[in-house]
Tab-separated table of C-alpha atoms and ligand atoms in Angstrom:
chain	number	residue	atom	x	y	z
A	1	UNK	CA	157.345	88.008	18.501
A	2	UNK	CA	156.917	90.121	21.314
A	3	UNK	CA	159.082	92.499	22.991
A	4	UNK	CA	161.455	91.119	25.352
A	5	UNK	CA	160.427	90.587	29.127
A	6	UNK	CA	163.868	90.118	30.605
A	7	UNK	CA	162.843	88.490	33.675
A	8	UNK	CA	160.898	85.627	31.310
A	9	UNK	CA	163.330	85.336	28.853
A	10	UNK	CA	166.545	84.694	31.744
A	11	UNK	CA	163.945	81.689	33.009
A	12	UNK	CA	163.702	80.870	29.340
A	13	UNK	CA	167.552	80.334	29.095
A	14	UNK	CA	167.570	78.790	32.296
A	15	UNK	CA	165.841	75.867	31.013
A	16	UNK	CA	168.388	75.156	28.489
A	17	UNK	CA	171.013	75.235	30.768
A	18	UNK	CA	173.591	72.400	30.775
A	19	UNK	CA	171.476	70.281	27.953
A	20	UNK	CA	172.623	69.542	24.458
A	21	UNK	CA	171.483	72.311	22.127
A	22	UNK	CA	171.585	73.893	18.885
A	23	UNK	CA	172.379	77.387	18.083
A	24	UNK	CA	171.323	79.624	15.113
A	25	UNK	CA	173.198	83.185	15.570
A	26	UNK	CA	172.964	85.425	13.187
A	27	UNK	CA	173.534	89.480	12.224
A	28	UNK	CA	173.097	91.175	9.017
A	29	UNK	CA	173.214	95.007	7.374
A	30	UNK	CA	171.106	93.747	4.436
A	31	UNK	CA	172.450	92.693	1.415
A	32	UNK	CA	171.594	95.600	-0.445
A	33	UNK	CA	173.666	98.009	2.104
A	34	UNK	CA	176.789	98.846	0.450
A	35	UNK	CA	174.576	99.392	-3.226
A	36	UNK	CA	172.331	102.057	-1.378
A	37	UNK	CA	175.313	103.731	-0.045
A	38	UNK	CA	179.315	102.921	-1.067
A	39	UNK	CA	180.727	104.193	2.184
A	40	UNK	CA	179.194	101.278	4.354
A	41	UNK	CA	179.660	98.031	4.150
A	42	UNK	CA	177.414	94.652	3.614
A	43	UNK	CA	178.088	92.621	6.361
A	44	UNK	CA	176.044	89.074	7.199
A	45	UNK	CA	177.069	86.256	9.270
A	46	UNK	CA	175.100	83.138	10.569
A	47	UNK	CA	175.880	79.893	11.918
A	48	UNK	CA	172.657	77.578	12.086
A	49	UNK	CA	172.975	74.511	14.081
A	50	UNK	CA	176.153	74.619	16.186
A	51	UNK	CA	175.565	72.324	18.692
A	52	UNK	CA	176.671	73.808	22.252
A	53	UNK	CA	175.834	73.110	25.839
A	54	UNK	CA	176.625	76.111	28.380
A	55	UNK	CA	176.955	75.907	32.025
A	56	UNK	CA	175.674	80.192	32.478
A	57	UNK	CA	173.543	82.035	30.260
A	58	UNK	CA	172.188	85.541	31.222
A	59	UNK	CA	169.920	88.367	29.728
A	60	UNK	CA	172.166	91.829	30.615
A	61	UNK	CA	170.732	95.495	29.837
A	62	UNK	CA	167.908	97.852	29.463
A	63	UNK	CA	166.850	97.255	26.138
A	64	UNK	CA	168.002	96.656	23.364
A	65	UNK	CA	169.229	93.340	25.283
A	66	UNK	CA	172.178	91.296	25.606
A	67	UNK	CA	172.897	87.795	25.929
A	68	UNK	CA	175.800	85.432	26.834
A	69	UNK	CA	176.249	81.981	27.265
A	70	UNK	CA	179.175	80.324	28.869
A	71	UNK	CA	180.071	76.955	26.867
A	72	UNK	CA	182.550	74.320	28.177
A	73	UNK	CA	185.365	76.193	26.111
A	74	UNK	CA	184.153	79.671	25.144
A	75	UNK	CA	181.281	82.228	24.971
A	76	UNK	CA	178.186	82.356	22.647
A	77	UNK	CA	177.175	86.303	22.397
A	78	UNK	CA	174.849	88.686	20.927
A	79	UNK	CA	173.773	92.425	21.767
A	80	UNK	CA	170.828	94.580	20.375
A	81	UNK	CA	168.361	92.266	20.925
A	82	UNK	CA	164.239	93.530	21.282
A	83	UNK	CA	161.799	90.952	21.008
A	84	UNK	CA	161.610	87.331	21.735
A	85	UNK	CA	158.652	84.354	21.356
A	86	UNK	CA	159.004	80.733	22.215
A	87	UNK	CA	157.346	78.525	19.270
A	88	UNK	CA	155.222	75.684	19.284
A	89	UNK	CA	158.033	73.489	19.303
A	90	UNK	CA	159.542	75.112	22.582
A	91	UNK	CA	162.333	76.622	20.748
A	92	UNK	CA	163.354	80.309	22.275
A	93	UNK	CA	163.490	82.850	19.067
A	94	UNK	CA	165.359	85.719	20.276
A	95	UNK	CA	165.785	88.596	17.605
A	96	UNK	CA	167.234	92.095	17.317
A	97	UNK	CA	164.788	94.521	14.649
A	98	UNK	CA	165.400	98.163	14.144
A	99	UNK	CA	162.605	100.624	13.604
A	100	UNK	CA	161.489	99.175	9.826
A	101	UNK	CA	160.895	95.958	11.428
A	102	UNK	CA	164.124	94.496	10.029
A	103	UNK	CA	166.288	91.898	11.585
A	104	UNK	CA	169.615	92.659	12.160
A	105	UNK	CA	170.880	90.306	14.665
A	106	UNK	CA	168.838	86.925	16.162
A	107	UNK	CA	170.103	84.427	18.718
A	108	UNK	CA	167.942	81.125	19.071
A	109	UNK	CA	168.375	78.092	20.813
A	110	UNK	CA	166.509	74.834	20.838
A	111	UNK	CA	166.644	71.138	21.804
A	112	UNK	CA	166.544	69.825	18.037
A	113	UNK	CA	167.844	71.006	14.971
A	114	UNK	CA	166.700	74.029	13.451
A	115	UNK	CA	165.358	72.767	10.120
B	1	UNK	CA	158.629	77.058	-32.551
B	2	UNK	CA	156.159	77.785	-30.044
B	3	UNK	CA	157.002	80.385	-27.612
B	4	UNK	CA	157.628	79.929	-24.328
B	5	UNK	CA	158.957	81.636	-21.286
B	6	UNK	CA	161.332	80.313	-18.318
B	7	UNK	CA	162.386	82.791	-15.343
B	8	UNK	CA	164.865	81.282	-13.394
B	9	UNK	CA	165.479	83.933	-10.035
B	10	UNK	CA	166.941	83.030	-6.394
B	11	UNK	CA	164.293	85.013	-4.545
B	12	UNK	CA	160.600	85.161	-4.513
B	13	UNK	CA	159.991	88.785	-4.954
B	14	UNK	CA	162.740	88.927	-7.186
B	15	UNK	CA	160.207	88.501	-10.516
B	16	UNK	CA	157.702	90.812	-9.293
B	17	UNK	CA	160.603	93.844	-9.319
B	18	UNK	CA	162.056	92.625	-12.199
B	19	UNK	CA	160.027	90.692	-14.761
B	20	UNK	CA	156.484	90.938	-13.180
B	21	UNK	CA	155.001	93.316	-16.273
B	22	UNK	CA	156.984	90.984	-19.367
B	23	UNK	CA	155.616	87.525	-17.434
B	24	UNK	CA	152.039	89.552	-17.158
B	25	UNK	CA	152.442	90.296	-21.063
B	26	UNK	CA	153.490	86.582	-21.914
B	27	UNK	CA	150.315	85.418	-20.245
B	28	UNK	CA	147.955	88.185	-21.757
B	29	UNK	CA	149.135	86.234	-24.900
B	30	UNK	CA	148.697	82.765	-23.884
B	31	UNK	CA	152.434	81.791	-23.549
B	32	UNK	CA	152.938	79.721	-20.958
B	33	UNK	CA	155.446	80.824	-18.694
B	34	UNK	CA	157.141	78.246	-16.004
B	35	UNK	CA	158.697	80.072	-12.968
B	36	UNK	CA	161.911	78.437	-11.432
B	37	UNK	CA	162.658	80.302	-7.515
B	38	UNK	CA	165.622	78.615	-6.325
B	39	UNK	CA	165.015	79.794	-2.606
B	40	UNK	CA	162.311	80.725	-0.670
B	41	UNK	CA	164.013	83.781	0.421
B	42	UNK	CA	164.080	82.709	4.158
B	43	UNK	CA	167.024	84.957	5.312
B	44	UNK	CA	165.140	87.984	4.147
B	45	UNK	CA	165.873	90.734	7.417
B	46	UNK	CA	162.312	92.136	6.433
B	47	UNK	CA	159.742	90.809	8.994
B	48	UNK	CA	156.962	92.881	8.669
B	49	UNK	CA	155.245	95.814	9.887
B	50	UNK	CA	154.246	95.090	12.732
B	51	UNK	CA	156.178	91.845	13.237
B	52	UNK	CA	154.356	89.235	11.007
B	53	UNK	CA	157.206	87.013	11.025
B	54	UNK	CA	160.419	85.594	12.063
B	55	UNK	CA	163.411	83.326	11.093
B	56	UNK	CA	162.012	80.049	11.721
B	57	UNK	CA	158.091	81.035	10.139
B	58	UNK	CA	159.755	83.684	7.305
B	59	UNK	CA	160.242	80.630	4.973
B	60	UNK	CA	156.332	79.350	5.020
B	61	UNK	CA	154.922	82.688	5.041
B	62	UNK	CA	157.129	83.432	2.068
B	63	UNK	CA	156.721	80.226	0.139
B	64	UNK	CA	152.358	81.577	0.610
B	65	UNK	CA	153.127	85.065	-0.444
B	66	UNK	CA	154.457	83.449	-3.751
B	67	UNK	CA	152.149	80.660	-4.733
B	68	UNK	CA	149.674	83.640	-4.417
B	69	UNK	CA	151.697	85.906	-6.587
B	70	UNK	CA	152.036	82.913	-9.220
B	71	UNK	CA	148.429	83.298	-9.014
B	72	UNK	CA	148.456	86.885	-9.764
B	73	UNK	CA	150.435	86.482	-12.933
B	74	UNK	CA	149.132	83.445	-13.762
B	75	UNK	CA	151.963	81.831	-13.923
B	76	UNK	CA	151.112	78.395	-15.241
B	77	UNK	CA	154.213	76.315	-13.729
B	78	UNK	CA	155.880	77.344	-10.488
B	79	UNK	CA	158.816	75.413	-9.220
B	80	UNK	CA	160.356	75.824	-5.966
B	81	UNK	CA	163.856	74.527	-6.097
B	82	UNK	CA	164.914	74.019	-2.191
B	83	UNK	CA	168.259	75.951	-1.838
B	84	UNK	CA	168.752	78.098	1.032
B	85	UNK	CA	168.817	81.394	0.627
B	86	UNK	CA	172.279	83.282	0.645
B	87	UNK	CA	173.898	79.490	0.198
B	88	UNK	CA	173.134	79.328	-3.882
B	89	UNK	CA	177.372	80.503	-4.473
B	90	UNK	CA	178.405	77.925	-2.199
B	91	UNK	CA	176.448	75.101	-4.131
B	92	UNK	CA	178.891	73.134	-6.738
B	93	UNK	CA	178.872	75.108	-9.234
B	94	UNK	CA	178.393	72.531	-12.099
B	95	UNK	CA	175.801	70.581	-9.818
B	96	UNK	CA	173.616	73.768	-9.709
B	97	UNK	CA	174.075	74.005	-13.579
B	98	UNK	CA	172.628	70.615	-13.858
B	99	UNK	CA	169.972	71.119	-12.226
B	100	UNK	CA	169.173	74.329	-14.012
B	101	UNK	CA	169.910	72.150	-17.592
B	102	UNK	CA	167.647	69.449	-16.379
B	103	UNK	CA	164.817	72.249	-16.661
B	104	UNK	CA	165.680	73.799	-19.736
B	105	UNK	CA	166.017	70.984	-21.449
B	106	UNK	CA	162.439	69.465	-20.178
B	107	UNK	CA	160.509	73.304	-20.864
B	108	UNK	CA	162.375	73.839	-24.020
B	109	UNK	CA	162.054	77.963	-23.434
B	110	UNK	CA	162.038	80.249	-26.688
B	111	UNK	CA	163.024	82.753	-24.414
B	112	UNK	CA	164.818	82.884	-20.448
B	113	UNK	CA	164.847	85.685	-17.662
B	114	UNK	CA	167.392	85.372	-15.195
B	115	UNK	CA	169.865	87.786	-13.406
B	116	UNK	CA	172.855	89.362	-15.242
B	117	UNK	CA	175.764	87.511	-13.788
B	118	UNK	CA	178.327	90.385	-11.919
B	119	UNK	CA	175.599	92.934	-12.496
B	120	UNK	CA	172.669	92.200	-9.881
B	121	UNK	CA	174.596	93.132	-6.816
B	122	UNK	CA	172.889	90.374	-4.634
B	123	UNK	CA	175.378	87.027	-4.342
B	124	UNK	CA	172.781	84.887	-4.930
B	125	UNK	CA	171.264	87.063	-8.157
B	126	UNK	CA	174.685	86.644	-9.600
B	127	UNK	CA	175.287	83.076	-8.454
B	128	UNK	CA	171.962	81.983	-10.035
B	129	UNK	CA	172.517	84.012	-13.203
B	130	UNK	CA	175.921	82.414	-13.721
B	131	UNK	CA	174.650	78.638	-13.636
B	132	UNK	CA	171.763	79.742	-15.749
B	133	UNK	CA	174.325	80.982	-18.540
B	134	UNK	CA	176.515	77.799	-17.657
B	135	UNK	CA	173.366	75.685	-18.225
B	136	UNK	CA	172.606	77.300	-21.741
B	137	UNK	CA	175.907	76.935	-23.390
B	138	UNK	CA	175.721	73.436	-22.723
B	139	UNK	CA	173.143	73.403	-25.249
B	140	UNK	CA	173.344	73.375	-28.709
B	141	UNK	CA	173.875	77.073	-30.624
B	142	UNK	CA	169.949	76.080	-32.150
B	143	UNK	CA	168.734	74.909	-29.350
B	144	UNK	CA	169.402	77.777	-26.898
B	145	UNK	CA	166.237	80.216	-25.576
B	146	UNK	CA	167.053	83.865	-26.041
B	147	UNK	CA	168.505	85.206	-22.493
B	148	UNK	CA	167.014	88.366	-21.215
B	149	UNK	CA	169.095	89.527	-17.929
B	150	UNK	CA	168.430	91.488	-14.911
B	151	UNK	CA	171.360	94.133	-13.908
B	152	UNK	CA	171.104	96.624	-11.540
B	153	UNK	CA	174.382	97.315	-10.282
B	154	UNK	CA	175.604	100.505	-9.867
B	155	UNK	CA	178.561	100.205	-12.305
B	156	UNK	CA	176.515	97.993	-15.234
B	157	UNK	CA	175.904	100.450	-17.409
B	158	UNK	CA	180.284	101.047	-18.059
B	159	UNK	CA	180.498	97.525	-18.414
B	160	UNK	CA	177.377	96.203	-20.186
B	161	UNK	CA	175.898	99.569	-21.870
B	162	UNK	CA	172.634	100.114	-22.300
B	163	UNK	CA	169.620	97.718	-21.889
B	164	UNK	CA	168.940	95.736	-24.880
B	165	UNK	CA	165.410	96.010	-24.637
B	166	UNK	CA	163.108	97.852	-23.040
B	167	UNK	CA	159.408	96.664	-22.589
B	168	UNK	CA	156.555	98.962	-22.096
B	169	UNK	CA	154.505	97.500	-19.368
B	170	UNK	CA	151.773	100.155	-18.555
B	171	UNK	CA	148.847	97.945	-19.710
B	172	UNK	CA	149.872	95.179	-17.354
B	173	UNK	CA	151.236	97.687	-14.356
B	174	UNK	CA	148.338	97.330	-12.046
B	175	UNK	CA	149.374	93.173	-11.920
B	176	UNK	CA	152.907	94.522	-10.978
B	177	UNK	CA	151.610	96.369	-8.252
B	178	UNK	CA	149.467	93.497	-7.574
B	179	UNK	CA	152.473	90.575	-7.173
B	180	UNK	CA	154.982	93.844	-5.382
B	181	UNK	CA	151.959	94.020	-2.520
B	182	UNK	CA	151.186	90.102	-2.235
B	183	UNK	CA	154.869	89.722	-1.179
B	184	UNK	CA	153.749	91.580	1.883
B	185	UNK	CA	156.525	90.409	4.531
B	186	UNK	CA	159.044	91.886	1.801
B	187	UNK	CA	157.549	94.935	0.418
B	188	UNK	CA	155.613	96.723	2.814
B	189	UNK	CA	157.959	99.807	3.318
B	190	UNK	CA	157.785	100.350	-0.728
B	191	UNK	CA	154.099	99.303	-1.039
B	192	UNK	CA	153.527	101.980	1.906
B	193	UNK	CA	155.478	104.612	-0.542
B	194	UNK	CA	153.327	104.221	-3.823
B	195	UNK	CA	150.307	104.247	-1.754
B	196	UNK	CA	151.096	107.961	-0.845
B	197	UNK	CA	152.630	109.090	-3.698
B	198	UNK	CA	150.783	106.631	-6.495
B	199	UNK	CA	152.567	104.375	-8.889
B	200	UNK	CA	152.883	108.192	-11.289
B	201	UNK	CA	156.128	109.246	-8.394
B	202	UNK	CA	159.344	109.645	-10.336
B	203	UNK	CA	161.134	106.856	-8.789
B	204	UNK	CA	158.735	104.552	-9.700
B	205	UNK	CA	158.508	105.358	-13.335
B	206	UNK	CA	160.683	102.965	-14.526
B	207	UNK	CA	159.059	100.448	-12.040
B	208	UNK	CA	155.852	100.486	-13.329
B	209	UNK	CA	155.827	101.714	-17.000
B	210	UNK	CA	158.911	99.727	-18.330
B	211	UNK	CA	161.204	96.558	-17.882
B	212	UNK	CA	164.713	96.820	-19.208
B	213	UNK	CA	166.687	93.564	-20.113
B	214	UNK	CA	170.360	92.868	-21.408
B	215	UNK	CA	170.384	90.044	-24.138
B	216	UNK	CA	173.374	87.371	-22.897
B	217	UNK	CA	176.179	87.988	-25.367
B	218	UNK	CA	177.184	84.287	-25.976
B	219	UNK	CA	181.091	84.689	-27.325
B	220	UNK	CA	180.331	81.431	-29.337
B	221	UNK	CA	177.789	83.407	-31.193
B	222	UNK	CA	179.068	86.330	-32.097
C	301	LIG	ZN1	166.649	88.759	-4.801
């Protein structure tokens, strides 16, 4: 992954737009976060392969970066993202890591399933 | 009976904290030992330092880092069981029992390492160690392994006491350190910390001079 090149990465959407695809969103604390420390809590939520098609997507911010994506009937969003790559199988990785190199929140979207 | 030793965990990485120095021991005396990693840990948030990885390559790079470590303790029979990770308490329960019986009951284990059911703080530690226990009392009172558990909760020691037994591991803690740094994608922030301060730090006492284990109180055997 590198960091995130906004003006790539909105071409990057672009190419999805209006086709069949499938979604993995994801953010996380770490499962270990409220055993380290009792006043915060562990909180972790994915969906991996929702299927979605959206008529808008845009890259918004300075950096750490946002993204939404206008579906037929509602909104696929995620903020705090850094660094991006597109993989051999032409599937846009888009991922949020704080200064450990940990991921806390990763939006990705490709043509075929995520396996 | 011959001895013989079965570690059943969720994550790779998870016997190299917890068992790495008792599996190391087992091996220095020729018992063969058969690892059982449910997941390969492929919802990890760790990705390196710099970036080595990311959701989609995390679960290859993992699945490497721990045929390498199997190496490392020569671990004679590694299984990789194909659940996802963070999905192993949303399996059917008895289903993921079965499986875990299926093994037992074909490496006929003196003793078992899993993870203290309520105790080990992770969802899947505590999901695996619960279908482990659920696998065992299936079997007959004679035929069951000895069950060594993992707890590290914060709260285990009012509910559970004190370990049952407590393994010195210093002859064997240069392997631990060994198996902690080949699950590089994982560890690198704590591998970084002994390398400054040396495996002699307080904190890492415990880690690398002694295992502590809870024996499974089956009610049927008391
Ligand atoms: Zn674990």
């Amino acid at each position: 992954m590198k960091p995130i090149d906004p003006i790539r990465v909105q071409k990057i959407i672009d190419s999805f737009l209006h086709k069949e695809v499938y979604i993995h969103l994801e953010t996380t604390t770490g499962a270990y976060t409220s055993h380290h420390n009792q006043n915060s809590m562990t909180i972790v939520a994915f969906v991996r392969n929702a299927k979605i098609t959206f008529s808008q997507g845009k890259i918004k911010g300075t950096g750490p970066y946002r993204v939404g994506l206008k579906t037929e009937e509602g909104w696929v969003y995620a903020e705090g993202l850094t660094d991006y790559t597109v993989d051999e199988q032409n599937r846009l990785l888009m991922a949020g890591h704080d200064r450990d190199g940990k991921l806390a929140i990763a939006l990705q979207i490709s043509e075929t399933p995520f396996s | 009976m011959e001895e013989r030793l079965l570690v059943i965990l969720p994550h790779p990485d998870d016997e190299s904290f917890g068992a790495a120095g008792l599996i190391a021991l087992k091996r220095k005396a020729n018992v063969p030992v058969t690892y059982a990693c449910c997941t390969l840990g492929e919802m990890g948030r760790s990705m390196g330092k710099p970036l080595i990885a990311n959701r989609e390559t995390l679960k290859d790079i993992r699945k490497k880092e721990l045929e390498q470590v199997a190496k490392i303790l020569n671990i004679n029979d590694l299984r990789m069981l194909g659940y996802r990770d963070k999905t192993l308490e949303f399996e059917d329960e008895e289903k993921l029992a079965d499986h875990f019986e299926q093994i037992i009951r074909e490496v006929k284990p003196t003793l078992l390492v899993t993870f203290y059911p309520g105790y080990a703080v992770h969802p899947d530690h505590n999901a695996c160690g619960e279908a482990v226990i659920r696998a065992v009392k299936r079997l007959k009172r004679e035929e069951r392994p000895t069950v060594y558990c993992i707890a590290f909760s914060n709260d285990r020691f009012e509910h559970i006491g004190e370990p049952d037994v407590e393994i010195d591991i210093s002859e064997v803690a240069d392997i631990k350190i060994q198996a902690l740094k080949a699950h590089r994608s994982q560890t690198y922030s704590i591998v970084e910390k002994i390398e400054e301060g040396g495996k002699d730090l307080p904190q890492f006492q415990q880690f690398f001079h002694k295992e502590t284990f809870w024996i499974y109180p089956f009610d049927d055997e008391k």
